[in-house]
Amino acid sequence: GQQLNQSPQSMFIQEGEDVSMNCTSSSIFNTWLWYKQDPGEGPVLLIALYKAGELTSNGRLTAQFGITRKDSFLNISASIPSDVGIYFCAGQRWGTSYGKLTFGQGTILTVHP
Amino acid sequence: KAGVTQTPRYLIKTRGQQVTLSCSPISGHRSVSWYQQTPGQGLQFLFEYFSETQRNKGNFPGRFSGRQFSNSRSEMNVSTLELGDSALYLCASSSARTTGTEAFFGQGTRLTVV
């Protein structure tokens, strides 16, 4: 089935450092979404991207929709302990893919105070 | 505005039983999707409903079914439970009639099959 390759799988960083993670696909997606999930909870939407090349920020988070429509990245600046969690990228294709998001495997982020 | 509400939060069932999970979407949202999350397979799409009609279905056996009511609330049912059905089941709601819009997730139902 369709796969999104998300990297890195995990990151261990110091508080205050910047973080970068990305997702790539062999196929085009029309929408890219980034989520954060805490243990035992549902994913929380961070940023949504709808146009190739689009760069969108949400506080310390910045995400970009790749020009080829096959990739996206998420940056977190000046990390803080509450950034700890699992970050997922998700893509959706227009047309008949109603409700279907294809997810990456997730990036586990650990922030050391 | 209230978020997506899933009930119950936790369930323990015995192999062979059936289970029904409930999801109330964000007010005004008519699309509800269901996902299964496991450590090995990650987040996998089960099905999507819009205005009481199933519009899309993932690659799960027929033991997994769902429905949506006129108030957009949705239920999913798993019959003849297997140990491998143990997972976090998530529903997501969206306002979209079409594809390509934001999806908001509930807290999930943790199902354990023993």
mmCIF file of C-alpha atoms in Angstrom:
data_model
loop_
_atom_site.group_PDB
_atom_site.id
_atom_site.type_symbol
_atom_site.label_atom_id
_atom_site.label_comp_id
_atom_site.label_asym_id
_atom_site.label_seq_id
_atom_site.Cartn_x
_atom_site.Cartn_y
_atom_site.Cartn_z
ATOM 1 C CA GLY A 1 0.000 0.000 0.000
ATOM 2 C CA GLN A 2 0.910 3.669 -0.151
ATOM 3 C CA GLN A 3 3.731 4.564 2.227
ATOM 4 C CA LEU A 4 5.160 7.752 3.581
ATOM 5 C CA ASN A 5 8.770 7.569 4.644
ATOM 6 C CA GLN A 6 9.325 9.739 7.676
ATOM 7 C CA SER A 7 12.742 10.491 9.125
ATOM 8 C CA PRO A 8 14.384 10.471 11.482
ATOM 9 C CA GLN A 9 12.667 7.741 13.513
ATOM 10 C CA SER A 10 13.770 9.366 16.760
ATOM 11 C CA MET A 11 15.630 12.411 17.980
ATOM 12 C CA PHE A 12 17.252 13.253 21.295
ATOM 13 C CA ILE A 13 17.964 16.953 21.648
ATOM 14 C CA GLN A 14 18.753 19.564 24.249
ATOM 15 C CA GLU A 15 16.229 22.199 25.217
ATOM 16 C CA GLY A 16 16.677 25.242 23.019
ATOM 17 C CA GLU A 17 17.880 23.349 19.948
ATOM 18 C CA ASP A 18 16.100 23.410 16.610
ATOM 19 C CA VAL A 19 14.560 20.245 15.172
ATOM 20 C CA SER A 20 13.905 19.184 11.607
ATOM 21 C CA MET A 21 12.022 16.168 10.321
ATOM 22 C CA ASN A 22 10.692 15.240 6.906
ATOM 23 C CA CYS A 23 8.455 12.943 4.937
ATOM 24 C CA THR A 24 8.867 11.650 1.422
ATOM 25 C CA SER A 25 6.625 9.668 -0.846
ATOM 26 C CA SER A 26 6.911 7.918 -4.181
ATOM 27 C CA SER A 27 3.545 9.397 -5.176
ATOM 28 C CA ILE A 28 1.992 12.822 -5.199
ATOM 29 C CA PHE A 29 -0.156 14.076 -2.375
ATOM 30 C CA ASN A 30 -2.403 17.108 -2.626
ATOM 31 C CA THR A 31 -2.563 17.905 1.087
ATOM 32 C CA TRP A 32 0.076 17.455 3.766
ATOM 33 C CA LEU A 33 -0.726 17.549 7.458
ATOM 34 C CA TRP A 34 1.528 17.409 10.509
ATOM 35 C CA TYR A 35 0.308 15.992 13.829
ATOM 36 C CA LYS A 36 1.718 15.563 17.334
ATOM 37 C CA GLN A 37 0.646 12.694 19.532
ATOM 38 C CA ASP A 38 1.209 12.292 23.244
ATOM 39 C CA PRO A 39 1.131 8.796 24.808
ATOM 40 C CA GLY A 40 -2.395 7.416 25.063
ATOM 41 C CA GLU A 41 -3.929 10.405 23.303
ATOM 42 C CA GLY A 42 -5.121 11.146 19.796
ATOM 43 C CA PRO A 43 -3.017 13.073 17.274
ATOM 44 C CA VAL A 44 -3.338 16.847 17.464
ATOM 45 C CA LEU A 45 -3.195 18.810 14.235
ATOM 46 C CA LEU A 46 -0.236 21.207 14.100
ATOM 47 C CA ILE A 47 -0.101 22.482 10.539
ATOM 48 C CA ALA A 48 -2.007 21.881 7.296
ATOM 49 C CA LEU A 49 -0.493 22.515 3.846
ATOM 50 C CA TYR A 50 -2.532 22.720 0.653
ATOM 51 C CA LYS A 51 -0.301 24.113 -2.109
ATOM 52 C CA ALA A 52 3.003 22.965 -3.552
ATOM 53 C CA GLY A 53 5.764 25.224 -2.268
ATOM 54 C CA GLU A 54 3.629 26.544 0.565
ATOM 55 C CA LEU A 55 5.513 27.509 3.727
ATOM 56 C CA THR A 56 3.358 27.836 6.840
ATOM 57 C CA SER A 57 4.199 28.714 10.429
ATOM 58 C CA ASN A 58 2.412 28.085 13.694
ATOM 59 C CA GLY A 59 4.379 29.663 16.531
ATOM 60 C CA ARG A 60 7.745 27.916 16.732
ATOM 61 C CA LEU A 61 6.680 25.394 14.092
ATOM 62 C CA THR A 62 7.273 25.822 10.369
ATOM 63 C CA ALA A 63 6.278 23.348 7.686
ATOM 64 C CA GLN A 64 6.674 23.293 3.932
ATOM 65 C CA PHE A 65 4.863 21.478 1.139
ATOM 66 C CA GLY A 66 7.478 20.283 -1.332
ATOM 67 C CA ILE A 67 7.369 21.589 -4.879
ATOM 68 C CA THR A 68 7.218 18.068 -6.314
ATOM 69 C CA ARG A 69 4.207 17.322 -4.045
ATOM 70 C CA LYS A 70 6.092 14.238 -2.878
ATOM 71 C CA ASP A 71 7.617 15.592 0.304
ATOM 72 C CA SER A 72 7.155 17.871 3.283
ATOM 73 C CA PHE A 73 9.228 18.943 6.234
ATOM 74 C CA LEU A 74 8.550 20.253 9.722
ATOM 75 C CA ASN A 75 10.898 22.455 11.727
ATOM 76 C CA ILE A 76 10.616 23.225 15.416
ATOM 77 C CA SER A 77 12.694 26.114 16.657
ATOM 78 C CA ALA A 78 14.011 26.628 20.179
ATOM 79 C CA SER A 79 12.612 23.343 21.507
ATOM 80 C CA ILE A 80 11.113 23.148 24.987
ATOM 81 C CA PRO A 81 10.339 20.104 27.179
ATOM 82 C CA SER A 82 6.644 20.099 26.233
ATOM 83 C CA ASP A 83 7.619 19.448 22.602
ATOM 84 C CA VAL A 84 8.247 15.835 23.637
ATOM 85 C CA GLY A 85 6.001 13.436 21.757
ATOM 86 C CA ILE A 86 5.562 11.622 18.470
ATOM 87 C CA TYR A 87 5.252 13.703 15.329
ATOM 88 C CA PHE A 88 3.439 12.312 12.302
ATOM 89 C CA CYS A 89 3.173 13.526 8.763
ATOM 90 C CA ALA A 90 0.064 12.608 6.795
ATOM 91 C CA GLY A 91 -0.855 13.025 3.179
ATOM 92 C CA GLN A 92 -4.145 13.006 1.348
ATOM 93 C CA ARG A 93 -4.942 12.703 -2.323
ATOM 94 C CA TRP A 94 -7.855 14.502 -3.923
ATOM 95 C CA GLY A 95 -10.610 12.719 -5.694
ATOM 96 C CA THR A 96 -12.044 9.591 -4.142
ATOM 97 C CA SER A 97 -9.687 9.328 -1.162
ATOM 98 C CA TYR A 98 -12.440 10.532 1.138
ATOM 99 C CA GLY A 99 -11.231 10.688 4.704
ATOM 100 C CA LYS A 100 -8.145 8.633 3.973
ATOM 101 C CA LEU A 101 -4.943 10.011 5.369
ATOM 102 C CA THR A 102 -1.727 8.096 4.726
ATOM 103 C CA PHE A 103 0.615 8.436 7.686
ATOM 104 C CA GLY A 104 4.353 8.299 8.129
ATOM 105 C CA GLN A 105 5.840 6.033 10.766
ATOM 106 C CA GLY A 106 6.366 8.921 13.173
ATOM 107 C CA THR A 107 9.335 10.725 14.703
ATOM 108 C CA ILE A 108 9.804 10.280 18.451
ATOM 109 C CA LEU A 109 11.147 13.500 19.921
ATOM 110 C CA THR A 110 12.866 13.622 23.313
ATOM 111 C CA VAL A 111 13.949 16.970 24.722
ATOM 112 C CA HIS A 112 16.460 17.059 27.573
ATOM 113 C CA PRO A 113 16.124 20.081 29.891
ATOM 114 C CA LYS B 1 -16.453 24.418 20.334
ATOM 115 C CA ALA B 2 -16.246 20.861 21.653
ATOM 116 C CA GLY B 3 -13.749 18.537 20.039
ATOM 117 C CA VAL B 4 -14.142 14.993 18.816
ATOM 118 C CA THR B 5 -15.451 12.721 21.559
ATOM 119 C CA GLN B 6 -14.828 9.001 21.615
ATOM 120 C CA THR B 7 -16.344 6.557 24.055
ATOM 121 C CA PRO B 8 -15.386 4.507 25.875
ATOM 122 C CA ARG B 9 -11.723 5.417 26.469
ATOM 123 C CA TYR B 10 -10.750 1.900 27.449
ATOM 124 C CA LEU B 11 -12.198 -1.539 26.758
ATOM 125 C CA ILE B 12 -11.142 -5.058 27.611
ATOM 126 C CA LYS B 13 -12.827 -7.823 25.644
ATOM 127 C CA THR B 14 -12.402 -11.543 25.272
ATOM 128 C CA ARG B 15 -11.424 -13.192 22.013
ATOM 129 C CA GLY B 16 -14.532 -14.037 20.001
ATOM 130 C CA GLN B 17 -16.673 -11.265 21.436
ATOM 131 C CA GLN B 18 -17.816 -8.223 19.554
ATOM 132 C CA VAL B 19 -17.358 -4.558 20.405
ATOM 133 C CA THR B 20 -18.930 -1.231 19.437
ATOM 134 C CA LEU B 21 -17.066 2.052 19.655
ATOM 135 C CA SER B 22 -18.651 5.475 19.415
ATOM 136 C CA CYS B 23 -17.483 8.789 17.968
ATOM 137 C CA SER B 24 -19.161 12.190 18.136
ATOM 138 C CA PRO B 25 -17.597 14.610 15.648
ATOM 139 C CA ILE B 26 -17.085 18.327 16.010
ATOM 140 C CA SER B 27 -20.394 20.151 15.711
ATOM 141 C CA GLY B 28 -21.121 20.850 12.054
ATOM 142 C CA HIS B 29 -18.680 18.249 10.751
ATOM 143 C CA ARG B 30 -20.303 15.616 8.593
ATOM 144 C CA SER B 31 -17.299 13.464 7.705
ATOM 145 C CA VAL B 32 -16.062 10.862 10.185
ATOM 146 C CA SER B 33 -13.101 8.588 9.540
ATOM 147 C CA TRP B 34 -11.828 5.699 11.626
ATOM 148 C CA TYR B 35 -8.229 4.562 12.086
ATOM 149 C CA GLN B 36 -6.497 1.701 13.835
ATOM 150 C CA GLN B 37 -3.155 2.437 15.486
ATOM 151 C CA THR B 38 -0.772 -0.325 16.509
ATOM 152 C CA PRO B 39 2.962 -0.259 17.282
ATOM 153 C CA GLY B 40 3.712 -2.544 14.363
ATOM 154 C CA GLN B 41 1.495 -1.105 11.618
ATOM 155 C CA GLY B 42 1.150 2.498 12.701
ATOM 156 C CA LEU B 43 -1.977 4.421 11.775
ATOM 157 C CA GLN B 44 -4.139 2.638 9.244
ATOM 158 C CA PHE B 45 -7.342 3.863 7.656
ATOM 159 C CA LEU B 46 -10.471 1.798 8.291
ATOM 160 C CA PHE B 47 -13.343 3.693 6.637
ATOM 161 C CA GLU B 48 -14.987 7.063 6.178
ATOM 162 C CA TYR B 49 -18.610 8.157 6.416
ATOM 163 C CA PHE B 50 -20.294 11.273 5.167
ATOM 164 C CA SER B 51 -23.997 11.975 5.576
ATOM 165 C CA GLU B 52 -24.661 8.394 6.689
ATOM 166 C CA THR B 53 -22.934 6.917 3.607
ATOM 167 C CA GLN B 54 -19.671 5.029 3.555
ATOM 168 C CA ARG B 55 -17.557 6.704 0.907
ATOM 169 C CA ASN B 56 -14.244 4.975 1.406
ATOM 170 C CA LYS B 57 -12.923 1.797 2.964
ATOM 171 C CA GLY B 58 -9.454 0.573 3.865
ATOM 172 C CA ASN B 59 -8.028 -2.913 3.667
ATOM 173 C CA PHE B 60 -9.566 -4.500 6.715
ATOM 174 C CA PRO B 61 -11.617 -7.701 6.933
ATOM 175 C CA GLY B 62 -15.394 -7.628 6.973
ATOM 176 C CA ARG B 63 -15.372 -8.091 10.747
ATOM 177 C CA PHE B 64 -14.778 -4.351 10.894
ATOM 178 C CA SER B 65 -17.870 -2.338 10.085
ATOM 179 C CA GLY B 66 -19.280 1.051 10.809
ATOM 180 C CA ARG B 67 -22.229 3.320 10.431
ATOM 181 C CA GLN B 68 -23.142 6.941 10.764
ATOM 182 C CA PHE B 69 -26.317 8.441 12.121
ATOM 183 C CA SER B 70 -28.260 11.462 10.943
ATOM 184 C CA ASN B 71 -26.624 13.624 13.655
ATOM 185 C CA SER B 72 -23.197 12.632 12.224
ATOM 186 C CA ARG B 73 -22.288 10.492 15.206
ATOM 187 C CA SER B 74 -20.570 7.325 14.112
ATOM 188 C CA GLU B 75 -20.054 3.858 15.484
ATOM 189 C CA MET B 76 -17.654 1.152 14.490
ATOM 190 C CA ASN B 77 -18.156 -2.491 15.288
ATOM 191 C CA VAL B 78 -15.671 -5.314 15.390
ATOM 192 C CA SER B 79 -17.094 -8.805 15.482
ATOM 193 C CA THR B 80 -15.392 -12.060 16.462
ATOM 194 C CA LEU B 81 -12.514 -10.257 18.122
ATOM 195 C CA GLU B 82 -8.989 -11.550 17.661
ATOM 196 C CA LEU B 83 -5.937 -10.869 19.783
ATOM 197 C CA GLY B 84 -4.491 -8.843 16.928
ATOM 198 C CA ASP B 85 -7.383 -6.411 17.106
ATOM 199 C CA SER B 86 -5.869 -4.926 20.262
ATOM 200 C CA ALA B 87 -5.115 -1.346 19.294
ATOM 201 C CA LEU B 88 -5.906 2.308 19.770
ATOM 202 C CA TYR B 89 -8.932 3.125 17.612
ATOM 203 C CA LEU B 90 -9.139 6.733 16.549
ATOM 204 C CA CYS B 91 -11.823 8.672 14.811
ATOM 205 C CA ALA B 92 -11.317 11.918 12.968
ATOM 206 C CA SER B 93 -13.875 14.485 11.928
ATOM 207 C CA SER B 94 -13.766 16.887 9.046
ATOM 208 C CA SER B 95 -16.071 19.493 7.616
ATOM 209 C CA ALA B 96 -15.262 18.469 4.081
ATOM 210 C CA ARG B 97 -17.677 17.317 1.501
ATOM 211 C CA THR B 98 -14.618 16.878 -0.691
ATOM 212 C CA THR B 99 -11.116 15.729 0.090
ATOM 213 C CA GLY B 100 -8.143 17.773 1.128
ATOM 214 C CA THR B 101 -9.203 19.454 4.332
ATOM 215 C CA GLU B 102 -8.122 19.281 7.931
ATOM 216 C CA ALA B 103 -8.981 16.265 10.035
ATOM 217 C CA PHE B 104 -9.273 16.480 13.811
ATOM 218 C CA PHE B 105 -8.844 13.400 15.962
ATOM 219 C CA GLY B 106 -10.484 12.257 19.151
ATOM 220 C CA GLN B 107 -8.575 10.838 22.117
ATOM 221 C CA GLY B 108 -9.160 7.296 20.949
ATOM 222 C CA THR B 109 -10.495 4.088 22.430
ATOM 223 C CA ARG B 110 -7.877 1.664 23.711
ATOM 224 C CA LEU B 111 -9.152 -1.849 22.991
ATOM 225 C CA THR B 112 -7.454 -4.806 24.606
ATOM 226 C CA VAL B 113 -8.459 -8.296 23.511
ATOM 227 C CA VAL B 114 -7.533 -11.100 25.900
#
